[in-house]
Short mmCIF file of C-alpha atoms and ligand atoms in Angstrom, two decimals:
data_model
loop_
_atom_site.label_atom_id
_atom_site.label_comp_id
_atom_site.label_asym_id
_atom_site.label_seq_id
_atom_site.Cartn_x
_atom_site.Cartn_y
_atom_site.Cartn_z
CA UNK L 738 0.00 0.00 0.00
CA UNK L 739 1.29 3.10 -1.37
CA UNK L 740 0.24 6.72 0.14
CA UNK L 741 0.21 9.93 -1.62
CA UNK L 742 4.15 11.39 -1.60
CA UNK L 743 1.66 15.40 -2.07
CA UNK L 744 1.38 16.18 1.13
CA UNK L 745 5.02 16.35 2.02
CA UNK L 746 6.19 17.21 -1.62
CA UNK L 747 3.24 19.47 -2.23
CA UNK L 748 5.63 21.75 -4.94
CA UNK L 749 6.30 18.89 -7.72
CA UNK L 750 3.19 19.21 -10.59
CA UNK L 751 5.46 16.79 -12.76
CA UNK L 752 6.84 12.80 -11.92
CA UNK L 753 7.18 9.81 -13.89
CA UNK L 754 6.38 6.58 -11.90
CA UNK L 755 6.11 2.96 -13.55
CA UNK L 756 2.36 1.74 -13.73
CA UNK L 757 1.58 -0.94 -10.72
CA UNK L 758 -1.77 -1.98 -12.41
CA UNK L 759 -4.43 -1.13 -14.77
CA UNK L 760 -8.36 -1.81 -14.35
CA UNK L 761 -10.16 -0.36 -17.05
CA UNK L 762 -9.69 3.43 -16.38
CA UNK L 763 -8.14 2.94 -12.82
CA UNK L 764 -4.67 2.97 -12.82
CA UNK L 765 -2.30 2.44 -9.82
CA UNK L 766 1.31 3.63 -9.48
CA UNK L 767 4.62 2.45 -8.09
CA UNK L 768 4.44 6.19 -6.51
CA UNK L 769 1.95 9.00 -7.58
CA UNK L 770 2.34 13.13 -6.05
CA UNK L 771 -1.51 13.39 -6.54
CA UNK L 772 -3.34 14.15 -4.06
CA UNK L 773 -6.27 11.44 -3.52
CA UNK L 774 -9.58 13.21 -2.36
CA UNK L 775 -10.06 13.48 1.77
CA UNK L 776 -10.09 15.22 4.58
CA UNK L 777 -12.10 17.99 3.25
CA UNK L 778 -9.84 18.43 -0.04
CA UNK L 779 -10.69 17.44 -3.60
CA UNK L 780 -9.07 15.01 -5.42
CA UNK L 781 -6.30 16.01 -7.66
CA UNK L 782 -6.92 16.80 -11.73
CA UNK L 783 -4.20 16.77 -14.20
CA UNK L 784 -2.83 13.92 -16.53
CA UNK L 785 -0.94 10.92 -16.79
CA UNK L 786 0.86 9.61 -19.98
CA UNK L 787 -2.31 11.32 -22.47
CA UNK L 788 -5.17 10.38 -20.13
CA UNK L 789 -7.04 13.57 -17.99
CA UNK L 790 -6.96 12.26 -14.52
CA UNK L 791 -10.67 12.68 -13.66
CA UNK L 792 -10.36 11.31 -10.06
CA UNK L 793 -7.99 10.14 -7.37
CA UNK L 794 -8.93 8.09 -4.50
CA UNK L 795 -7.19 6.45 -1.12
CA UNK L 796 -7.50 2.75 -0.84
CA UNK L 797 -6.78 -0.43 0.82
CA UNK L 798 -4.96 -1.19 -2.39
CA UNK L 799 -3.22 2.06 -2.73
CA UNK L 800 -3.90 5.45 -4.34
CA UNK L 801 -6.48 4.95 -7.49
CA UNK L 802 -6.52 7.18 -10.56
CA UNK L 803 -9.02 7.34 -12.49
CA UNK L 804 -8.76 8.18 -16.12
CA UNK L 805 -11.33 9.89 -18.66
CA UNK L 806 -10.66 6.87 -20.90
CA UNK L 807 -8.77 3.25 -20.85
CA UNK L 808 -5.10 3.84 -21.04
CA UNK L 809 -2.37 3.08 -23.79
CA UNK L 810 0.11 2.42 -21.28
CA UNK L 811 -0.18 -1.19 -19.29
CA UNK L 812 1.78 -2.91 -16.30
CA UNK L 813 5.43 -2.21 -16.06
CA UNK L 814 5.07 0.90 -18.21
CA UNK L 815 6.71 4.37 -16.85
CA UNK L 816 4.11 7.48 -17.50
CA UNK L 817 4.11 10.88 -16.58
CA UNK L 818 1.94 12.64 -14.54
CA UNK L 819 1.06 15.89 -14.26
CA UNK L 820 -0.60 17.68 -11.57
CA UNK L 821 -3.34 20.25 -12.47
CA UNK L 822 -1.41 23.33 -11.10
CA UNK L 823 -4.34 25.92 -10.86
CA UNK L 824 -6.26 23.49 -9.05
CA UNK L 825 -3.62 22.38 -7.06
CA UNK L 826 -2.62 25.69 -5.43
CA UNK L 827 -6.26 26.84 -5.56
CA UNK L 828 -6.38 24.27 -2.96
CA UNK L 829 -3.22 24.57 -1.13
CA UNK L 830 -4.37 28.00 -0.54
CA UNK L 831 -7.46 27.58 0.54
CA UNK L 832 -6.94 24.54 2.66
CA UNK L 833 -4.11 26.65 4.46
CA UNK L 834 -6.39 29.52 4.92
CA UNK L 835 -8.57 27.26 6.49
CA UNK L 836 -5.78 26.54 9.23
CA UNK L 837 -5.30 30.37 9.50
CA UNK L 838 -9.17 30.84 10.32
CA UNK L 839 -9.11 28.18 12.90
CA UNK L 840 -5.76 30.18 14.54
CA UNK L 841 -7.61 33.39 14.38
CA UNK L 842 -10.81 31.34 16.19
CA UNK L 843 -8.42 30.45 18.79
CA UNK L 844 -8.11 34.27 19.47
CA UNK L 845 -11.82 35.27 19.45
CA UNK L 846 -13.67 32.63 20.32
CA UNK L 847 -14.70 30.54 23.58
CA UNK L 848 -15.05 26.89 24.31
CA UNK L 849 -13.34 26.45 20.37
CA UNK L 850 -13.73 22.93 19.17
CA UNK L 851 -12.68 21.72 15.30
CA UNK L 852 -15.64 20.24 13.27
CA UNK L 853 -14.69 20.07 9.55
CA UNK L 854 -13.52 21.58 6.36
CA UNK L 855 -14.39 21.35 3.05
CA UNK L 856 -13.34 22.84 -0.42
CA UNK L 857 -16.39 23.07 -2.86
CA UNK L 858 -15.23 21.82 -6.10
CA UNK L 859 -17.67 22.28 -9.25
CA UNK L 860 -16.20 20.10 -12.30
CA UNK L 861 -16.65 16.57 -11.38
CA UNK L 862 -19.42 16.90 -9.22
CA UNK L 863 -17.59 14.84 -6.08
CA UNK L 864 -18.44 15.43 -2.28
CA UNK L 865 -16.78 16.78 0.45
CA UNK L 866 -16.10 14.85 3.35
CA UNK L 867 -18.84 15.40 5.11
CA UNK L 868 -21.51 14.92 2.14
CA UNK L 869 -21.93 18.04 1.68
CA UNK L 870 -22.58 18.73 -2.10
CA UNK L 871 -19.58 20.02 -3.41
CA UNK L 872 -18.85 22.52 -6.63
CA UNK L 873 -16.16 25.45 -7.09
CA UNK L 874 -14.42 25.97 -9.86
CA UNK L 875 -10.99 26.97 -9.43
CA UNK L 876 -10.70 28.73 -12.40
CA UNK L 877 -8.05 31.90 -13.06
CA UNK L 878 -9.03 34.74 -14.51
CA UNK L 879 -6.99 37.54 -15.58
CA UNK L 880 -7.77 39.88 -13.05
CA UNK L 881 -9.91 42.49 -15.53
CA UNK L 882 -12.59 41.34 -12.76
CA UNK L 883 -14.65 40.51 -16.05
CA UNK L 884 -16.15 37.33 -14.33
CA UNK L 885 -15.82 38.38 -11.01
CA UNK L 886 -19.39 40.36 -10.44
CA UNK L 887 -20.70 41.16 -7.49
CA UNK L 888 -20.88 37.45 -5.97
CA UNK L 889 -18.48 34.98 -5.06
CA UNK L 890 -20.39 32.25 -6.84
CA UNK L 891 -19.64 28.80 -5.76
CA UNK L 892 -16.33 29.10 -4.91
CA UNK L 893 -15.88 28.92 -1.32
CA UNK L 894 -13.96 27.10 1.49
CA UNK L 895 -16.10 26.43 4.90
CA UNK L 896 -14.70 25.72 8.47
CA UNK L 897 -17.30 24.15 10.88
CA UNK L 898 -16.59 24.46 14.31
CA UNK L 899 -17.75 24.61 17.91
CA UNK L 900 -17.64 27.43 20.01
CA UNK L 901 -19.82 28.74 22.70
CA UNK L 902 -19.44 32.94 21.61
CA UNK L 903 -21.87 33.88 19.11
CA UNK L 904 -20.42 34.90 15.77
CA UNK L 905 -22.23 38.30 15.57
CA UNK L 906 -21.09 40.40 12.93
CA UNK L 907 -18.21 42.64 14.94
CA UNK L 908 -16.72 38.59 15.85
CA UNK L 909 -17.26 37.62 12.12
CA UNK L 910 -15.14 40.83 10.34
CA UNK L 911 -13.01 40.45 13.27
CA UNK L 912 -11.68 36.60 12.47
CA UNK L 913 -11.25 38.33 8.84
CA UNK L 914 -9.52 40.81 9.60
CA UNK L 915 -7.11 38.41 12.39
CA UNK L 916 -6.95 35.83 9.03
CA UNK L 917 -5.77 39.02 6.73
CA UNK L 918 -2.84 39.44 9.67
CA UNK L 919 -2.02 36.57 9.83
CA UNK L 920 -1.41 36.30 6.16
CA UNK L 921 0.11 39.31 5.63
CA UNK L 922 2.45 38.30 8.64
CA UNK L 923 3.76 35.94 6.36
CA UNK L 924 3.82 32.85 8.68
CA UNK L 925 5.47 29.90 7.73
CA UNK L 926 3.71 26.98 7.55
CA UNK L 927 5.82 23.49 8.29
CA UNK L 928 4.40 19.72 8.72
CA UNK L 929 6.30 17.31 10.85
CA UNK L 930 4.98 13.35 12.10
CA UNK L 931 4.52 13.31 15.63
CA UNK L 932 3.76 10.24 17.90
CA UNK L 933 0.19 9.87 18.52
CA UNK L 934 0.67 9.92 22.31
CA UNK L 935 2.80 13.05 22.10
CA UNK L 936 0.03 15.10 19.50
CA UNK L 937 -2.30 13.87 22.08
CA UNK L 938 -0.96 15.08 24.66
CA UNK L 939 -0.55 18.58 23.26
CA UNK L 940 -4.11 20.58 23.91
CA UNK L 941 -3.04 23.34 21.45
CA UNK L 942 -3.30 20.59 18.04
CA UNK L 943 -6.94 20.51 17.05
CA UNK L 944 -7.78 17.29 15.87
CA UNK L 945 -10.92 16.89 13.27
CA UNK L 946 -12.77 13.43 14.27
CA UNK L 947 -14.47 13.59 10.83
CA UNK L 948 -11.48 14.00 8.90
CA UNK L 949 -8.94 12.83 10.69
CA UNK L 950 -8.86 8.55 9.82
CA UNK L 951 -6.24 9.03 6.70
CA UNK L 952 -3.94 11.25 9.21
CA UNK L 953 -4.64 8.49 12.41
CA UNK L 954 -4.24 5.55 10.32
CA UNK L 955 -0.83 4.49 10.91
CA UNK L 956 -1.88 4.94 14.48
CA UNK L 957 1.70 5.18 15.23
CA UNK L 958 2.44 9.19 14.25
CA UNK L 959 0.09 11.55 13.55
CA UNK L 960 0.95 14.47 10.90
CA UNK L 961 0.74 18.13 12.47
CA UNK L 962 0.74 20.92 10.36
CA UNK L 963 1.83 24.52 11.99
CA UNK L 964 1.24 27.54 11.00
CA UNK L 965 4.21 29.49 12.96
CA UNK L 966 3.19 31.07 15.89
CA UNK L 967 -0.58 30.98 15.03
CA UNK L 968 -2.15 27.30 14.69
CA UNK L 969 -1.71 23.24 14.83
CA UNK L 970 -3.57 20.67 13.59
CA UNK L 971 -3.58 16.86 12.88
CA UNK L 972 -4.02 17.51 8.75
CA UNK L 973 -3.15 14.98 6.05
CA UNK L 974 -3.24 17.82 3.12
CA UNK L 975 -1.65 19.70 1.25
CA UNK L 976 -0.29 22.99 2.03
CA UNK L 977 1.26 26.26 1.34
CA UNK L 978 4.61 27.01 2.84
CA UNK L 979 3.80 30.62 3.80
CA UNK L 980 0.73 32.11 4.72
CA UNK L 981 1.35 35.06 2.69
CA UNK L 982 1.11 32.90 -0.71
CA UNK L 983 -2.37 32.61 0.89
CA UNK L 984 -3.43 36.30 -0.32
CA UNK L 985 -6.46 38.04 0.55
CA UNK L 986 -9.17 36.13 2.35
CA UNK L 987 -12.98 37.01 2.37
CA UNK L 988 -14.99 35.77 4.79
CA UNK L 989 -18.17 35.64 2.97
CA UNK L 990 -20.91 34.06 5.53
CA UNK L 991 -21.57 32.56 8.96
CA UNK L 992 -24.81 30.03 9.57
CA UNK L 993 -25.57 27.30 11.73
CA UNK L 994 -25.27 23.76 9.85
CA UNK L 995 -26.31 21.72 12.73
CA UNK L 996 -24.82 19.26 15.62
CA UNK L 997 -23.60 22.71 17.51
CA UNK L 998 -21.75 23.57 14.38
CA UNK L 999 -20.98 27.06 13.35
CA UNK L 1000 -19.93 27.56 10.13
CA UNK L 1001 -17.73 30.09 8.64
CA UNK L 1002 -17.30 30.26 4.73
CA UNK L 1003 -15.14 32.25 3.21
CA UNK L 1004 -13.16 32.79 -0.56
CA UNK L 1005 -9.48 32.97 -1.67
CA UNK L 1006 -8.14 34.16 -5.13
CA UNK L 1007 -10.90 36.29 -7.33
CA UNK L 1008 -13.67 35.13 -6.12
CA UNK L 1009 -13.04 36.67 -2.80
CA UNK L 1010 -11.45 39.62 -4.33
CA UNK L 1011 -14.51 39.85 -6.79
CA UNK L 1012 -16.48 39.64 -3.11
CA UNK L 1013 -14.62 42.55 -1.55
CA UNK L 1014 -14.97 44.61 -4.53
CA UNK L 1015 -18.09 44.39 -4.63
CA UNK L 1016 -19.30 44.76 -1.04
CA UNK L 1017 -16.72 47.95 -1.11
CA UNK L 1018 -18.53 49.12 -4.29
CA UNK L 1019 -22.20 48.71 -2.36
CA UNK L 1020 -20.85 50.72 0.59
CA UNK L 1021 -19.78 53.50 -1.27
CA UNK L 1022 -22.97 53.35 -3.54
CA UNK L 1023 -25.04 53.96 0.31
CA UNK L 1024 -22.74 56.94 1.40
CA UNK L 1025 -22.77 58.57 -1.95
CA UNK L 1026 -26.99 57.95 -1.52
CA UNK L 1027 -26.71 59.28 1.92
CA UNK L 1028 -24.58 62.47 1.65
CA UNK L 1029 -22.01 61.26 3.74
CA UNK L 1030 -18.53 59.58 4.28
CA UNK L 1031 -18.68 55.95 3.95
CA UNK L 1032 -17.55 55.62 7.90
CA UNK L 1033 -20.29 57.94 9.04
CA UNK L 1034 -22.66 55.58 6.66
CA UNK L 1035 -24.17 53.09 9.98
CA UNK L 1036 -24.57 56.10 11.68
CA UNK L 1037 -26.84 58.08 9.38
CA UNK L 1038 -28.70 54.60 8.23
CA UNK L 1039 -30.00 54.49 12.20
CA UNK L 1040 -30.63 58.38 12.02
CA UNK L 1041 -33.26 58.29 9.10
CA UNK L 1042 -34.52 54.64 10.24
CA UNK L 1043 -35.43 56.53 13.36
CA UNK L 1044 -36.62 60.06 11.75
CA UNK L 1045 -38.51 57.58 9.25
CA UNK L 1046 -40.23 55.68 12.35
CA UNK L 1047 -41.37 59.25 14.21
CA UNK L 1048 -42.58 60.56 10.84
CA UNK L 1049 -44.37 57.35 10.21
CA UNK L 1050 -46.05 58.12 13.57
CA UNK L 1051 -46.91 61.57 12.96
CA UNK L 1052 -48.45 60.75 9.49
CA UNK L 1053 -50.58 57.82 11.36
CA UNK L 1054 -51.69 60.55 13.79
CA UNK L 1055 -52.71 63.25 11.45
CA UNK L 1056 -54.50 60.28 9.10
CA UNK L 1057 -56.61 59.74 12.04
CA UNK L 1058 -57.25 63.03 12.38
CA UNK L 1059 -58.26 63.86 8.94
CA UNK L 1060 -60.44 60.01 9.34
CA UNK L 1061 -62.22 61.82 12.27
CA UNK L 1062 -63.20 65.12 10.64
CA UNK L 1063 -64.28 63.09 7.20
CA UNK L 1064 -66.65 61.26 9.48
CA UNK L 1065 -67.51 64.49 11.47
CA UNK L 1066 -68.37 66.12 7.87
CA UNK L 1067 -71.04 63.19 6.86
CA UNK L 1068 -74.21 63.72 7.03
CA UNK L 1069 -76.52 63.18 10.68
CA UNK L 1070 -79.57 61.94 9.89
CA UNK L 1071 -82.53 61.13 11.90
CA UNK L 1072 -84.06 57.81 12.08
CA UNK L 1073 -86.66 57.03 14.57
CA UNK L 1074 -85.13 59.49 16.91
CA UNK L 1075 -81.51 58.35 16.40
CA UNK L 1076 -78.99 59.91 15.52
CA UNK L 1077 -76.97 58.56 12.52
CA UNK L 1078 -73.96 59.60 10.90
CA UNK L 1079 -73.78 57.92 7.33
CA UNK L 1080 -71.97 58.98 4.32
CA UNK L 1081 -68.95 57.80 1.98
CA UNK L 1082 -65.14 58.45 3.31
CA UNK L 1083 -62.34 57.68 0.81
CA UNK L 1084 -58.88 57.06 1.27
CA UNK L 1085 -59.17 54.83 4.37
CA UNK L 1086 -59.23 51.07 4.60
CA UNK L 1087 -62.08 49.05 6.27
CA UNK L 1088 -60.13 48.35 9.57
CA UNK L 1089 -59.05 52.34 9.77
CA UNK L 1090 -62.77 53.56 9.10
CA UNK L 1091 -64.20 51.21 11.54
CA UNK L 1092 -62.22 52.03 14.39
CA UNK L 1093 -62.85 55.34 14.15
CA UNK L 1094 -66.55 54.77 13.90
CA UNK L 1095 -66.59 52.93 16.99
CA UNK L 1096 -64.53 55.70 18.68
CA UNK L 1097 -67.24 58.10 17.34
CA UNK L 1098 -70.04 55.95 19.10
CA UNK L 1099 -67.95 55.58 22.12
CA UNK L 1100 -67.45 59.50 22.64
CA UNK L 1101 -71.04 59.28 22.30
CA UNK L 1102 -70.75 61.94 19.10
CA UNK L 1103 -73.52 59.82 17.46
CA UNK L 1104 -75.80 56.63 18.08
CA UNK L 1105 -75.03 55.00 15.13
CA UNK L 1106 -71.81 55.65 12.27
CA UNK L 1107 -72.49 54.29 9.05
CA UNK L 1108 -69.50 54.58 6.64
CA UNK L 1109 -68.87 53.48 3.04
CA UNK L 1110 -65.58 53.42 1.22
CA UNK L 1111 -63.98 51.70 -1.60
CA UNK L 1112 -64.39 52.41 -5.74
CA UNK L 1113 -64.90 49.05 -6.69
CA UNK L 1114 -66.63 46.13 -4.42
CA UNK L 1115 -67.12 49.20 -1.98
CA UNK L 1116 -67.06 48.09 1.94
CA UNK L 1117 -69.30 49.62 4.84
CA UNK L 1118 -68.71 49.75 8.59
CA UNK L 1119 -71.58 50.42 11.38
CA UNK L 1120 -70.87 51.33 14.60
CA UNK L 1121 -73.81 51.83 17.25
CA UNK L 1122 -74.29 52.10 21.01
CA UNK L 1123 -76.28 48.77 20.71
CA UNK L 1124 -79.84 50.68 20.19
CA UNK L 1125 -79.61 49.69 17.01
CA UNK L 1126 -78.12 45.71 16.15
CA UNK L 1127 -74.97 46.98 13.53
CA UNK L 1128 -75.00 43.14 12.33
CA UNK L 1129 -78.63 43.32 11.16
CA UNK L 1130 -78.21 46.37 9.18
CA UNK L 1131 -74.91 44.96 7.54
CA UNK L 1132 -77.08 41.99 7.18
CA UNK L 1133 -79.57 43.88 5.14
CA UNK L 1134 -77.32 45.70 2.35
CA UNK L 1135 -75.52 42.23 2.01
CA UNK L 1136 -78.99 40.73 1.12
CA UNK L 1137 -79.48 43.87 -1.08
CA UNK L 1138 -76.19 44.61 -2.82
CA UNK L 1139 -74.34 41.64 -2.24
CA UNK L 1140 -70.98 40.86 -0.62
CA UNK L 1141 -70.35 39.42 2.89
CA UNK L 1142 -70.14 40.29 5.88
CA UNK L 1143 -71.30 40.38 9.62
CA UNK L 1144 -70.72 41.01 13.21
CA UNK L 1145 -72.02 41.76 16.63
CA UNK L 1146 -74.63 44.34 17.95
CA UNK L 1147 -72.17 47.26 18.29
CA UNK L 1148 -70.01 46.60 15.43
CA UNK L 1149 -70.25 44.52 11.88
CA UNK L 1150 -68.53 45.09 8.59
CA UNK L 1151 -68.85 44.25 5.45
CA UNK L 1152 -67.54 43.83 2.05
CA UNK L 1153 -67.53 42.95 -1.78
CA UNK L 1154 -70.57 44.59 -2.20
CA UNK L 1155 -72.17 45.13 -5.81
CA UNK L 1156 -73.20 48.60 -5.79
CA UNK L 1157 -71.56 52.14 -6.18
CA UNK L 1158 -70.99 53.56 -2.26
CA UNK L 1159 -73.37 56.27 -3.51
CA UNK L 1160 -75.91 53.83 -4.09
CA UNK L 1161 -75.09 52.16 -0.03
CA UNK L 1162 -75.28 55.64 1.26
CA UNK L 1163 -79.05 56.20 -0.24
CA UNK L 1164 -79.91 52.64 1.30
CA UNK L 1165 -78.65 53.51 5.05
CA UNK L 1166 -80.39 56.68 4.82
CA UNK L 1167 -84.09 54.82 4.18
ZN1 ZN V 1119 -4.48 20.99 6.38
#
């Protein structure tokens, strides 16, 4: 059994290696530099002899290739491979970034506990490690930001982790900014095997239960990759050997996955600086909107939310008011020595005119208020002081016009009714 020489060479893109076996399109080495798919990181692309690589796995029986098509090449045959290197240090990056997140966790969060990792990777439609569907493209673009839009599309990197502080948004742009640091700080990043005992033993290595079988499997030494200074953890990847060959890093959300998880995604390479860009280009868009300097932007936002909320208040109370004096203005008419006030008021929904009918009745203004509003399938309220049963006389222009409706003695409404409000107004007043 044969284990991928990547991790600890994870420079060489090119090797030649004498073919072990071939089944069909899976092809064994005597030694291979791809990097099989685990621990959160896709499987290597590339070629070997004229055959696209199209996936790479770890087994029993040693690292598996998997070609587009059956080779030429048999047995006993040396090829050359060649490691996809945009894909490759697409991943190194992000997997190492991933290390520098969980370092700047360390520094902001409580009760910190290592949960998972995963690169999405779009082309051949594989999973992640922890089923989780997987798709980014790793493409390269050339910087024009032609592709990049305002999104980071699918390309993103996720740590899950445990941690009793809530990731609110100051502890969210603060592990950014902590990652940024740390990357312009230019850390190196080293591997070394460790005895199991000894990793152990040390409570600083974070260990990833999920992910961890292809780095425990020897059971003898466990493989603990540093980040100077900054992070360690039992990792069976591939990796950067600064963090500053990271470059920028953008975290792009936080959520809640499940299990006590929090989850932090984030980008690396243009989609992340497509990301920035664009959240930079939506906060100057709001200050140049707002008359003010970008900084002073959350500060005006809360002003006018609040000068929005009091005007909204004042506008409610002076609608009331001009609700009251519509009703005041209808006409009182006298029915068998009752006072009521019946006419058409516009402008008002059904809920609006009928509270302030019933306030009308209760200030004792009138014995019964009769409104009607609406253009088309016009609605009617009645308020009364109970002399008078509102729900029979809703009752009655329903049976006359149409529509439905009802309600109690003191109050009924109702609506949908086939007449013009005119024509409702004519009927209260017989
Ligand atoms: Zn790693």
């Amino acid at each position: 059994m044969s284990e991928s020489l990547a991790p600890n060479n994870p420079g060489v893109r090119e090797f030649e290696a004498t073919v072990e076996s071939v089944d069909g399109t899976d092809v064994v080495l005597s030694e291979t530099y791809f990097y099989p798919e685990g621990g959160g990181q896709p499987a290597d692309r590339g070629t070997l002899g004229d055959e696209l690589v199209v996936d790479v796995q770890p087994t029993d029986g040693g690292v598996v290739h998997t070609l587009a098509e059956p080779p030429a090449f048999d047995a006993g045959d040396d090829v050359v491979g060649v490691v996809d290197d945009d894909f490759r240090t697409y991943c190194m990056r992000a997997h190492t970034a991933s290390h520098v997140l969980y370092g700047a966790a360390r520094r902001v969060l409580d009760g910190l506990g290592y949960g998972g990792f995963g690169i999405s990777a779009a082309p051949t439609g594989r999973r992640d490690s922890d089923g989780a569907d997987a798709d980014i493209d790793a493409d390269t673009d050339d910087g024009t930001g032609a592709d990049s839009g305002g999104t980071a599309g699918d390309e993103k990197v996720r740590v899950d982790f445990t941690t009793t502080t809530d990731v609110d948004d100051d502890v969210f742009v603060e592990l950014e900014r902590l990652v940024n640091r740390a990357v312009w700080d230019a850390r190196d990043v080293t591997w070394e095997e460790l005895p199991v005992e000894e990793a152990r033993g040390r409570d600083d290595v974070a260990f990833n239960t999920k992910t961890e079988e292809g780095v425990m499997s020897d059971a003898d030494t466990v493989r603990v990759v540093s980040v100077d200074g900054w992070d360690w953890a039992a990792c069976g990847g591939t990796h950067v050997s600064n963090t500053a060959e990271i470059g920028p890093v953008t975290l792009l959300d936080r959520s809640n996955p499940g299990e006590g998880m929090t989850r932090v995604e984030f980008a690396v390479g243009p989609a992340g600086i497509g990301r920035r860009a664009a959240v930079h280009g939506a906060a100057l868009d709001a200050a140049r909107e707002l008359g003010v300097a970008v900084d002073d932007v959350p500060a005006e936002a809360a002003r006018l939310r609040a000068e929005r909320d009091d005007l909204a208040d004042e506008l409610g109370a002076l609608r009331e008011e001009v609700l009251a004096a519509r009703l005041a203005d209808c006409d009182a008419v006298d029915r068998d020595g009752l006072t009521w006030r019946v006419g058409v008021v516009d402008g008002f929904d059904a809920n609006q005119v009928g509270d302030a009918a019933q306030r009308r009745v209760d200030d004792s203004a009138d014995d019964v208020v009769a409104a009607v509003g609406g253009d088309d399938a016009p609605f009617v309220v009645v308020a009364t002081d109970g002399d008078v049963d509102a729900g029979d006389v809703v009752d009655g222009l329903t049976d006359e016009f149409g529509g439905g409706g009802g309600g109690g003695p003191t109050f009924a409404q109702g609506g949908g009714l086939d007449a013009d409000p005119s024509d409702v107004v004519a009927a209260l007043r017989r």
